[in-house]
CSV table of C-alpha atoms and ligand atoms in Angstrom, one decimal:
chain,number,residue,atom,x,y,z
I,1,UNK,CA,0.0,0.0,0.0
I,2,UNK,CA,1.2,3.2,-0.9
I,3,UNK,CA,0.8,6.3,1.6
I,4,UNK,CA,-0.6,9.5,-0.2
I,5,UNK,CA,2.9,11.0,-0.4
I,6,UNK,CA,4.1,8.3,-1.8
I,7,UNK,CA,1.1,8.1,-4.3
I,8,UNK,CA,1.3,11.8,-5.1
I,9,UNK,CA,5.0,11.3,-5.9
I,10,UNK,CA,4.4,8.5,-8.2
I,11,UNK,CA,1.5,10.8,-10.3
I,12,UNK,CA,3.9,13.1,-10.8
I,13,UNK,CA,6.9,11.1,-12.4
I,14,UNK,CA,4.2,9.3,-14.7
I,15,UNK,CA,3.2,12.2,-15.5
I,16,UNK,CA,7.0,13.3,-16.6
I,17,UNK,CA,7.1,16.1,-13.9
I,18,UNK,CA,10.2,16.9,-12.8
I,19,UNK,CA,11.1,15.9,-9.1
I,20,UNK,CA,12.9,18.9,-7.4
I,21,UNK,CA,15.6,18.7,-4.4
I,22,UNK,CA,12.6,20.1,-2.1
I,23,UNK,CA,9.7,17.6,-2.9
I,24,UNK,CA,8.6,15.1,-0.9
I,25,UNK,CA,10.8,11.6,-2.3
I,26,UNK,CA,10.8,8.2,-1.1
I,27,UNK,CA,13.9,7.0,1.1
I,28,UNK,CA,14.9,4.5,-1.2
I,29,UNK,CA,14.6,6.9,-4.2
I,30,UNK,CA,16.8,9.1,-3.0
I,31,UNK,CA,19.4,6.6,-1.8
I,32,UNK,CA,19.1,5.3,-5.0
I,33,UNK,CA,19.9,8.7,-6.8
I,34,UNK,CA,23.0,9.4,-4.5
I,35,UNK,CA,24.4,6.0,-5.5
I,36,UNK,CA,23.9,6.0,-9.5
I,37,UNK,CA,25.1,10.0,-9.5
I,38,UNK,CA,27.9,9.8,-6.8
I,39,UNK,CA,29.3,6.5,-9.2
I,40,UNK,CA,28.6,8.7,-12.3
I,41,UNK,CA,30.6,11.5,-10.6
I,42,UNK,CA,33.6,8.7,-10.1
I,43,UNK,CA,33.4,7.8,-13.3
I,44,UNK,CA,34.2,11.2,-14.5
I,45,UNK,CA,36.8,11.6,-12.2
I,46,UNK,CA,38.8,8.3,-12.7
I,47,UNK,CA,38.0,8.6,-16.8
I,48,UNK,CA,40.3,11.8,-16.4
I,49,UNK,CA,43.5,9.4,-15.3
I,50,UNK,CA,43.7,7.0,-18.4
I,51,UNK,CA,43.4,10.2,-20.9
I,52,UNK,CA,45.9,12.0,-18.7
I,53,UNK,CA,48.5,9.1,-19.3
I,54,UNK,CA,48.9,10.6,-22.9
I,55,UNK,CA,48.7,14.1,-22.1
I,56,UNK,CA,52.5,14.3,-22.5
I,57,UNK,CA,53.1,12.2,-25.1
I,58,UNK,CA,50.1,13.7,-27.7
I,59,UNK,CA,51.4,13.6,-31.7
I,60,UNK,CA,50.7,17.2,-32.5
I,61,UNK,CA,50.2,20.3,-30.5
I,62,UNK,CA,47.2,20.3,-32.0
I,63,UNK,CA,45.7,16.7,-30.7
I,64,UNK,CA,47.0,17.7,-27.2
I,65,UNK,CA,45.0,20.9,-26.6
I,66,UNK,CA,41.9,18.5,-27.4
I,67,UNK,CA,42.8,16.0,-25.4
I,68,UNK,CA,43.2,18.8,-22.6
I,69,UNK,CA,39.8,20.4,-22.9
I,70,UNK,CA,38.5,17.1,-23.2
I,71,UNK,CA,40.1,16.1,-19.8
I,72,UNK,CA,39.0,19.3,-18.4
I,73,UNK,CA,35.6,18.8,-19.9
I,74,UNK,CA,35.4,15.6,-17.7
I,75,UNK,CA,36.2,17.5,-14.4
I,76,UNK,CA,33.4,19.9,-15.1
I,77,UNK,CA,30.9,16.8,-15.3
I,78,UNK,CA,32.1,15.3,-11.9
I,79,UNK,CA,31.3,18.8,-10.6
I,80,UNK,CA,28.3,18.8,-11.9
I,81,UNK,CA,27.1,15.7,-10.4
I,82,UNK,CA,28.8,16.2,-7.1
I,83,UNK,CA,26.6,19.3,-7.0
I,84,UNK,CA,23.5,17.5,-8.3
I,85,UNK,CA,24.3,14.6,-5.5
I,86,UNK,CA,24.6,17.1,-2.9
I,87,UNK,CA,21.0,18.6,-3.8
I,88,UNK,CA,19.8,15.3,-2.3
I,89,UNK,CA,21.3,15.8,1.2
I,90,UNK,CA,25.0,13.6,0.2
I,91,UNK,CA,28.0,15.0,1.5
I,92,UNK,CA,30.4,15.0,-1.1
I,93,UNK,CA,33.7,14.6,1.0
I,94,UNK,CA,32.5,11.6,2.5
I,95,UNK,CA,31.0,10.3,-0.8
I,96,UNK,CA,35.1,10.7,-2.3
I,97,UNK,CA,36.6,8.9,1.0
I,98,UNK,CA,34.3,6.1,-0.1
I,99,UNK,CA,35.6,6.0,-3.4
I,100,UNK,CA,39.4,6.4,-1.7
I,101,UNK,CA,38.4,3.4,0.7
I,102,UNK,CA,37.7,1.4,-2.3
I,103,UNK,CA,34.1,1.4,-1.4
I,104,UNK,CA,32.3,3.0,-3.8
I,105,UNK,CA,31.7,1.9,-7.4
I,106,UNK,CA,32.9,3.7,-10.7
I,107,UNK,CA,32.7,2.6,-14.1
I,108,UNK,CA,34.6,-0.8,-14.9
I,109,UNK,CA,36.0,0.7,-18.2
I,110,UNK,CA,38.3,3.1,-16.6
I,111,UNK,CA,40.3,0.3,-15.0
I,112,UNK,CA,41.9,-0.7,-18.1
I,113,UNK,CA,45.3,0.8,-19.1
I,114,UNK,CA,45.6,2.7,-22.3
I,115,UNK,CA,48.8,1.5,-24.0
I,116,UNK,CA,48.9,3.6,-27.3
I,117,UNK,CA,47.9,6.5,-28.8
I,118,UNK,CA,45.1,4.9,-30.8
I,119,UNK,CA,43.7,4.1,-27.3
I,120,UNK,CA,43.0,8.1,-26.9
I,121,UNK,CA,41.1,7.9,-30.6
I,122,UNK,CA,39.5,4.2,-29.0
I,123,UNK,CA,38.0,5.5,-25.7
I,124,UNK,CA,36.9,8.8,-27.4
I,125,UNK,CA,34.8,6.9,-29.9
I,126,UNK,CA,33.8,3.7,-28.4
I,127,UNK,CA,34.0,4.8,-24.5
I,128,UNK,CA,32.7,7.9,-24.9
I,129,UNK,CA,30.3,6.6,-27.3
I,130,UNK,CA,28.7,4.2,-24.8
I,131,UNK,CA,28.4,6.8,-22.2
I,132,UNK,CA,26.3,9.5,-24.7
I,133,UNK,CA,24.1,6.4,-25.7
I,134,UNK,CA,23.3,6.1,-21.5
I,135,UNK,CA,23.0,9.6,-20.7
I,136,UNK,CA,21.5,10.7,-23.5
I,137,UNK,CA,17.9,9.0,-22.1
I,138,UNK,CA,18.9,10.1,-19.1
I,139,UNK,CA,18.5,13.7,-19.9
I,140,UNK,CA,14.8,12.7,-19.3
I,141,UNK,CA,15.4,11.0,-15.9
I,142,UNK,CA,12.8,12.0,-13.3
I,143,UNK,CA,15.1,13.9,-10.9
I,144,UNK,CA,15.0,17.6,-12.6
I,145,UNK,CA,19.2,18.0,-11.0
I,146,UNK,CA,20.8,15.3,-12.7
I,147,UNK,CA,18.1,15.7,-16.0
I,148,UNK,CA,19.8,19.1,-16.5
I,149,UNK,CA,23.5,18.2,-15.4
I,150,UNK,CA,23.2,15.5,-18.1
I,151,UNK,CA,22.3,18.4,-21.1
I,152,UNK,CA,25.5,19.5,-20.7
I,153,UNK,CA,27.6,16.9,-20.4
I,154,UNK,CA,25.8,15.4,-23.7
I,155,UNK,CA,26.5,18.1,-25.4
I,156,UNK,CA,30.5,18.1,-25.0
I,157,UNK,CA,30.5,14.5,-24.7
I,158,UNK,CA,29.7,14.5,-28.5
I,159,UNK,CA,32.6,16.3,-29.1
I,160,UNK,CA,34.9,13.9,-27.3
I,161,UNK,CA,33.6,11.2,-29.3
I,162,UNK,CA,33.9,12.8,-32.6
I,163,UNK,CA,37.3,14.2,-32.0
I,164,UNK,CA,38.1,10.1,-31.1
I,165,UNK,CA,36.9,8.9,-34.2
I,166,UNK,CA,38.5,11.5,-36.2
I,167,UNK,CA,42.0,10.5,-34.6
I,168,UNK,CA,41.4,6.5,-35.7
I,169,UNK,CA,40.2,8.1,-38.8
I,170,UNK,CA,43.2,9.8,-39.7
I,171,UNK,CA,45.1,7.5,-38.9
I,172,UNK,CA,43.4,4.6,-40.5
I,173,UNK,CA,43.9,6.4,-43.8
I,174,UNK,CA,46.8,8.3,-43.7
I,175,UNK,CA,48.7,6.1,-41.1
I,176,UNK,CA,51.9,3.7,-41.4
I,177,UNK,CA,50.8,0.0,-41.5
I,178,UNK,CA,52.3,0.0,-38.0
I,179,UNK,CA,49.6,2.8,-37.4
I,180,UNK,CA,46.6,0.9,-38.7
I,181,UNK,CA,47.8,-2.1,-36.6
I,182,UNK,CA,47.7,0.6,-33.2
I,183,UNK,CA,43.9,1.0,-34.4
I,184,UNK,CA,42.8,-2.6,-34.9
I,185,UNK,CA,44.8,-3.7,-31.5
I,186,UNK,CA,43.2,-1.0,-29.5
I,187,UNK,CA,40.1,-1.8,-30.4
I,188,UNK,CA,40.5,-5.4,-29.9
I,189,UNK,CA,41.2,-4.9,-26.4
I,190,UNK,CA,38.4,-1.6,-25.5
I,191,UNK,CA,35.5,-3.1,-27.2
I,192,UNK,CA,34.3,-5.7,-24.8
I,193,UNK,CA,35.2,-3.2,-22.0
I,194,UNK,CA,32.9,-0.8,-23.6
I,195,UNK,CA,29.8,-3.2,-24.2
I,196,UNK,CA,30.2,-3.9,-20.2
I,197,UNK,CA,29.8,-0.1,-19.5
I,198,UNK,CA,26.3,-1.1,-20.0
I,199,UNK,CA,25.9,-3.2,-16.8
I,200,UNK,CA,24.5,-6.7,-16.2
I,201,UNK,CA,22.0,-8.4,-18.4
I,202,UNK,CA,18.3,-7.1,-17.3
I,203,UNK,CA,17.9,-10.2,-15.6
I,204,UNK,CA,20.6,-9.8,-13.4
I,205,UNK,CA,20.6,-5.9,-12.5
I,206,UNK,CA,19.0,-5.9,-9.0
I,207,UNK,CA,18.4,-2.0,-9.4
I,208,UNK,CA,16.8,-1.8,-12.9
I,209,UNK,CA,13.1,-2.9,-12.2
I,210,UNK,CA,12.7,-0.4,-9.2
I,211,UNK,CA,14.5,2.4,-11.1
I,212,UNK,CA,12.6,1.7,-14.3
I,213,UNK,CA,9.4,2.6,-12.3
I,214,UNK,CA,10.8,5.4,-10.7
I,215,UNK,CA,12.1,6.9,-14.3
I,216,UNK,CA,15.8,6.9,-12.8
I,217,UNK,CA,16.5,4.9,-15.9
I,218,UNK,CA,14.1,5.1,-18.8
I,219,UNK,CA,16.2,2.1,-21.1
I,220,UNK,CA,16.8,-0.8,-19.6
I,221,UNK,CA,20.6,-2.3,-19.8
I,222,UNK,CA,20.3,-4.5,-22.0
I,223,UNK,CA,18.5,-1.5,-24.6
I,224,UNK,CA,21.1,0.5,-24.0
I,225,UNK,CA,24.0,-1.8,-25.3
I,226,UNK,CA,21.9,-2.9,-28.0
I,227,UNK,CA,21.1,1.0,-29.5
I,228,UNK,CA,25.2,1.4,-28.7
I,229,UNK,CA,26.1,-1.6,-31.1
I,230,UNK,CA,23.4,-0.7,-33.7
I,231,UNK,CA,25.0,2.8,-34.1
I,232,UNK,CA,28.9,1.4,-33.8
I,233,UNK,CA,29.2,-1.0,-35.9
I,234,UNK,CA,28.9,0.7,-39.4
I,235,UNK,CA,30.9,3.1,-37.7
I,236,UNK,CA,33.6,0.1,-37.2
I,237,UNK,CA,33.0,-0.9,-41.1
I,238,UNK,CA,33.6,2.5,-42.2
I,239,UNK,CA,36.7,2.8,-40.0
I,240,UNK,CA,37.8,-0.6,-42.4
I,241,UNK,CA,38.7,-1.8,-38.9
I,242,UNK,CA,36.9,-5.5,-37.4
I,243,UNK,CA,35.2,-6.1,-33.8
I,244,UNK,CA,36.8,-9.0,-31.8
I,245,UNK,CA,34.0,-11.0,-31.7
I,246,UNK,CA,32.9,-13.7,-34.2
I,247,UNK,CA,29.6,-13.4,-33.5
I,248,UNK,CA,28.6,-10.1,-34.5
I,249,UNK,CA,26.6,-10.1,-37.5
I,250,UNK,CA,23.1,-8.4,-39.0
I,251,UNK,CA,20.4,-10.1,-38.4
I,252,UNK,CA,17.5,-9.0,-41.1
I,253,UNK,CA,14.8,-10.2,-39.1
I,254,UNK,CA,15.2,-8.4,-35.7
I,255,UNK,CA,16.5,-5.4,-37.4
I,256,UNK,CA,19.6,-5.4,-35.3
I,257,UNK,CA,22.6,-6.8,-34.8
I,258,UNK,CA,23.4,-9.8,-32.9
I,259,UNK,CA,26.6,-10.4,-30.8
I,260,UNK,CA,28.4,-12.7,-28.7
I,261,UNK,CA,28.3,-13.0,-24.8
I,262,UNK,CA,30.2,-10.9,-22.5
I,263,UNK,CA,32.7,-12.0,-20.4
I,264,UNK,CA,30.9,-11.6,-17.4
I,265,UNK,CA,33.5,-13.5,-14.9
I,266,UNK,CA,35.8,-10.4,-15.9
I,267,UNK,CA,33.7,-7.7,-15.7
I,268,UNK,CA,32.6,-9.0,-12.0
I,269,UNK,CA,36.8,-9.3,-11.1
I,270,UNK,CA,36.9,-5.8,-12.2
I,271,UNK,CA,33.6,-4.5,-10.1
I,272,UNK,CA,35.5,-6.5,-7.4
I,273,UNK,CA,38.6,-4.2,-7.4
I,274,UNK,CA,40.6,-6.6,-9.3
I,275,UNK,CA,40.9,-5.2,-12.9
I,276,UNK,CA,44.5,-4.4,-14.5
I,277,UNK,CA,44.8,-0.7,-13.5
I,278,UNK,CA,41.7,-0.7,-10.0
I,279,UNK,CA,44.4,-0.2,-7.9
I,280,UNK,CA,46.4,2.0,-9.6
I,281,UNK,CA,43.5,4.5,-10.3
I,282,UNK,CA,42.5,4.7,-6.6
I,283,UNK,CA,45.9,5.1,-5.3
I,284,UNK,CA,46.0,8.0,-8.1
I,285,UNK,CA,43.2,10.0,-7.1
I,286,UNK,CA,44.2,9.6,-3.3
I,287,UNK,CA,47.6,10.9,-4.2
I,288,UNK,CA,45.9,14.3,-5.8
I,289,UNK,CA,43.6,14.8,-3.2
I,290,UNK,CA,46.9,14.6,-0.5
I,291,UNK,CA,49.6,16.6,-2.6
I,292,UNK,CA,46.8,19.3,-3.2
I,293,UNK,CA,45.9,19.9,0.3
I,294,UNK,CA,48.0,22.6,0.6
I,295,UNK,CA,46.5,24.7,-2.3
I,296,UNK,CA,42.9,24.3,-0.6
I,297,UNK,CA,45.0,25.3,2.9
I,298,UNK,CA,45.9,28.4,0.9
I,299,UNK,CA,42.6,29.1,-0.3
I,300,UNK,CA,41.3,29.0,2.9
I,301,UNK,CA,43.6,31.0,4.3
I,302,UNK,CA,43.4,33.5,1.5
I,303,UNK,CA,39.7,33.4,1.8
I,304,UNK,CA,39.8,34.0,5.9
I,305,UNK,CA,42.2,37.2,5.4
I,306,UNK,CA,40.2,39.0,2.9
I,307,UNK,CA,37.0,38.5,5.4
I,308,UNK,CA,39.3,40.6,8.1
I,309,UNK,CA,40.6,42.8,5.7
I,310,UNK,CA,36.4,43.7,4.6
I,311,UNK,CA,35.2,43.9,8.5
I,312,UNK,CA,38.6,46.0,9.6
A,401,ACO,N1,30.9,-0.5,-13.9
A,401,ACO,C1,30.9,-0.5,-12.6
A,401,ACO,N2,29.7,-0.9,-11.9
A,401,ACO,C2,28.7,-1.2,-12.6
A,401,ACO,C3,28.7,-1.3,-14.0
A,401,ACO,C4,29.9,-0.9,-14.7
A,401,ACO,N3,30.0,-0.9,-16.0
A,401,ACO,N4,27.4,-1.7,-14.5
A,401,ACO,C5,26.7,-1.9,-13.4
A,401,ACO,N5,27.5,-1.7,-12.3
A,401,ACO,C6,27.1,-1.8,-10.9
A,401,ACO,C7,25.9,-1.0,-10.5
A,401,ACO,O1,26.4,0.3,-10.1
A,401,ACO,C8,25.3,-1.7,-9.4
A,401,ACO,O2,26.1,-1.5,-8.2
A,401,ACO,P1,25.5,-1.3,-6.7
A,401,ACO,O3,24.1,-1.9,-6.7
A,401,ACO,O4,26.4,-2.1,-5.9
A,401,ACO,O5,25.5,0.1,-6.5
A,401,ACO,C9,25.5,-3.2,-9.8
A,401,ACO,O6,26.6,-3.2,-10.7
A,401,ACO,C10,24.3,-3.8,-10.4
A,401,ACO,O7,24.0,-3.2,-11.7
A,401,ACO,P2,22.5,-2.5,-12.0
A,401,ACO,O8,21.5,-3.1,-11.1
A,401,ACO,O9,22.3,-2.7,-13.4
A,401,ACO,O10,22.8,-1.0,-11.6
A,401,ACO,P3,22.1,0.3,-12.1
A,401,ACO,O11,20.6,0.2,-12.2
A,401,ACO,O12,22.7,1.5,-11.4
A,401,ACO,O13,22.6,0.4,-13.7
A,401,ACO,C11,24.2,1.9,-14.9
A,401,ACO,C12,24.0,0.6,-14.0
A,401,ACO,C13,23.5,1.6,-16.2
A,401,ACO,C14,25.7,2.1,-15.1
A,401,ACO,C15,23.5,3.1,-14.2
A,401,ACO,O14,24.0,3.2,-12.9
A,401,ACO,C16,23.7,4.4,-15.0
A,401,ACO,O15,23.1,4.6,-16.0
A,401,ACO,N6,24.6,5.3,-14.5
A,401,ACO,C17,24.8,6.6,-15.0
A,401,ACO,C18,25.8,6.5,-16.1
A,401,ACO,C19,27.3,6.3,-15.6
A,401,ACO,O16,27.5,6.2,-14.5
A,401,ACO,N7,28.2,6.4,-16.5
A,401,ACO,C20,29.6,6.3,-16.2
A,401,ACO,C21,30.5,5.9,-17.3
A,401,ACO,S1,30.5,7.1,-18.5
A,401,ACO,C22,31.6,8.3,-18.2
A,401,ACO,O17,31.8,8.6,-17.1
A,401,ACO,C23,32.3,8.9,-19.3
């Protein structure tokens, strides 16, 4: 039975009204909200560190102020959805220790290393790729915070991913043999990663019926990776590059096409904390957060002296 809050909460997402930081919400809604956001705000974060890996090393001048603003682009969405998390009564320090204890999730594609420079082209196209596919239907999610955060972030993700493909591109057909073999070999090792961004099977996602009904999510998982292949693999074709799996192929009938099973021992090892780069990444991010301390110190300090200076 449903109390009359509750009821009067659930008229309003069917009927595709924005729930706002004030409104009455269950518990469970908004604990469910401060896990999916504070893990998308993660994501963001970690996703800077395998980009950053080849911030030094970029090809042109050119290809390394994009990979900057992209970086920087990613920072701006984990600030984002901090602040949308902390519109539902998180505390966003304690949310980070979490993540520094190695409690809280992120996404399991950013605990993969990126070994060449086609990896930066790789993760912009099929990394980024995945993530527009998911947010892009969660622009209409039913918490009116992280519904607007997510206009944004769609927006520049596009970019990212179109400035990916054009660096395969390029250098699919105006690259070295040794190049085209950098392309093929990344994508080889990013593509299952990427199909796993998409979570469990429907059948084995213990959030997705509850957050379904509560328009949290409005595609289901398995939807999701579905649209995300549908879109990529002309994409692939085009690229004259191949997907590492033998059982991709169109299928006339269902319209779509069909493709093998995902490893899901690995992409469980990795939500474990034991993927190649989990504890790398972690270790990372606490190392920033330490050797910066003394910049917010400053700030604070900076901040208390002009308050005397204004009431002297
Ligand atoms: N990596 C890490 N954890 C995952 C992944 C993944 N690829 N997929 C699912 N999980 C976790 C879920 O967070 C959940 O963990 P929890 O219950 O312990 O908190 C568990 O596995 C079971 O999965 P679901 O029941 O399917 O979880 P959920 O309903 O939250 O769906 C999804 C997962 C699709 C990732 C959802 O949370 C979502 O849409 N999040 C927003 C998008 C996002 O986080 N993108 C980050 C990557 S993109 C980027 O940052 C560039």
């Amino acid at each position: 039975e449903m109390s009359p809050e509750e009821r009067d909460f659930q008229e309003k997402v069917d009927a595709e009204t924005k729930i706002e930081p004030k409104n009455w919400m269950p518990e469970g809604y908004r604990k469910t909200l401060i896990r999916q956001i504070s893990q998308h705000a993660h994501s963001e974060v970690v996703g800077m560190l395998p980009e950053g890996n080849w911030v030094t090393r970029a090809p042109t001048l050119k290809r390394k102020l994009q990979l900057m603003a992209k970086i920087q682009d990613e920072a701006g969405h984990g600030l984002y959805l901090y602040s949308a998390m902390e519109t539902l009564g998180a505390d966003r320090d304690e949310e980070i220790e979490k993540l520094h204890q190695g409690k809280a999730k992120y996404s399991s594609i950013f605990n993969y290393p990126t070994l060449n420079w086609a990896d930066m082209g790789a993760v912009g196209w099929l990394v980024d790729g995945a993530a527009i596919v998911n947010q892009v239907v969660l622009q209409r999610t039913s918490y009116g915070p992280y519904s607007r955060a997510m206009i944004r972030i769609c927006k520049e993700e596009s970019f990212h991913q179109r400035q990916g493909y054009q660096i395969l591109l390029d250098m699919m057909r105006e690259g070295t043999e040794e190049q085209k073999a950098m392309v093929q070999d990344a994508i080889n090792r990013l593509w299952w990663p990427a199909l796993m961004m998409f979570g469990p099977h429907d059948d084995e996602s213990p959030n997705s019926q509850q957050s379904m009904a509560w328009k949290i999510k409005r595609k289901s998982n398995d939807e999701l990776r579905q649209m995300f292949i549908d879109q990529t693999v002309p994409q692939l074709e085009f690229l004259g590059c191949t997907a590492p799996d033998p059982d991709l192929k169109w299928n006339e009938e269902t319209g779509h096409y069909d493709f093998g099973e995902i490893n899901w021992q690995e992409f469980y090892d990795v939500l474990k904390g034991n993927g190649p780069c989990n504890r790398e990444r972690i270790k990372t991010r606490k190392n920033a957060i330490d050797e910066g301390a003394w910049v917010r110190e400053a700030a604070v300090a900076y901040a208390e002296k002009q308050k005397q200076r204004a009431q002297a």
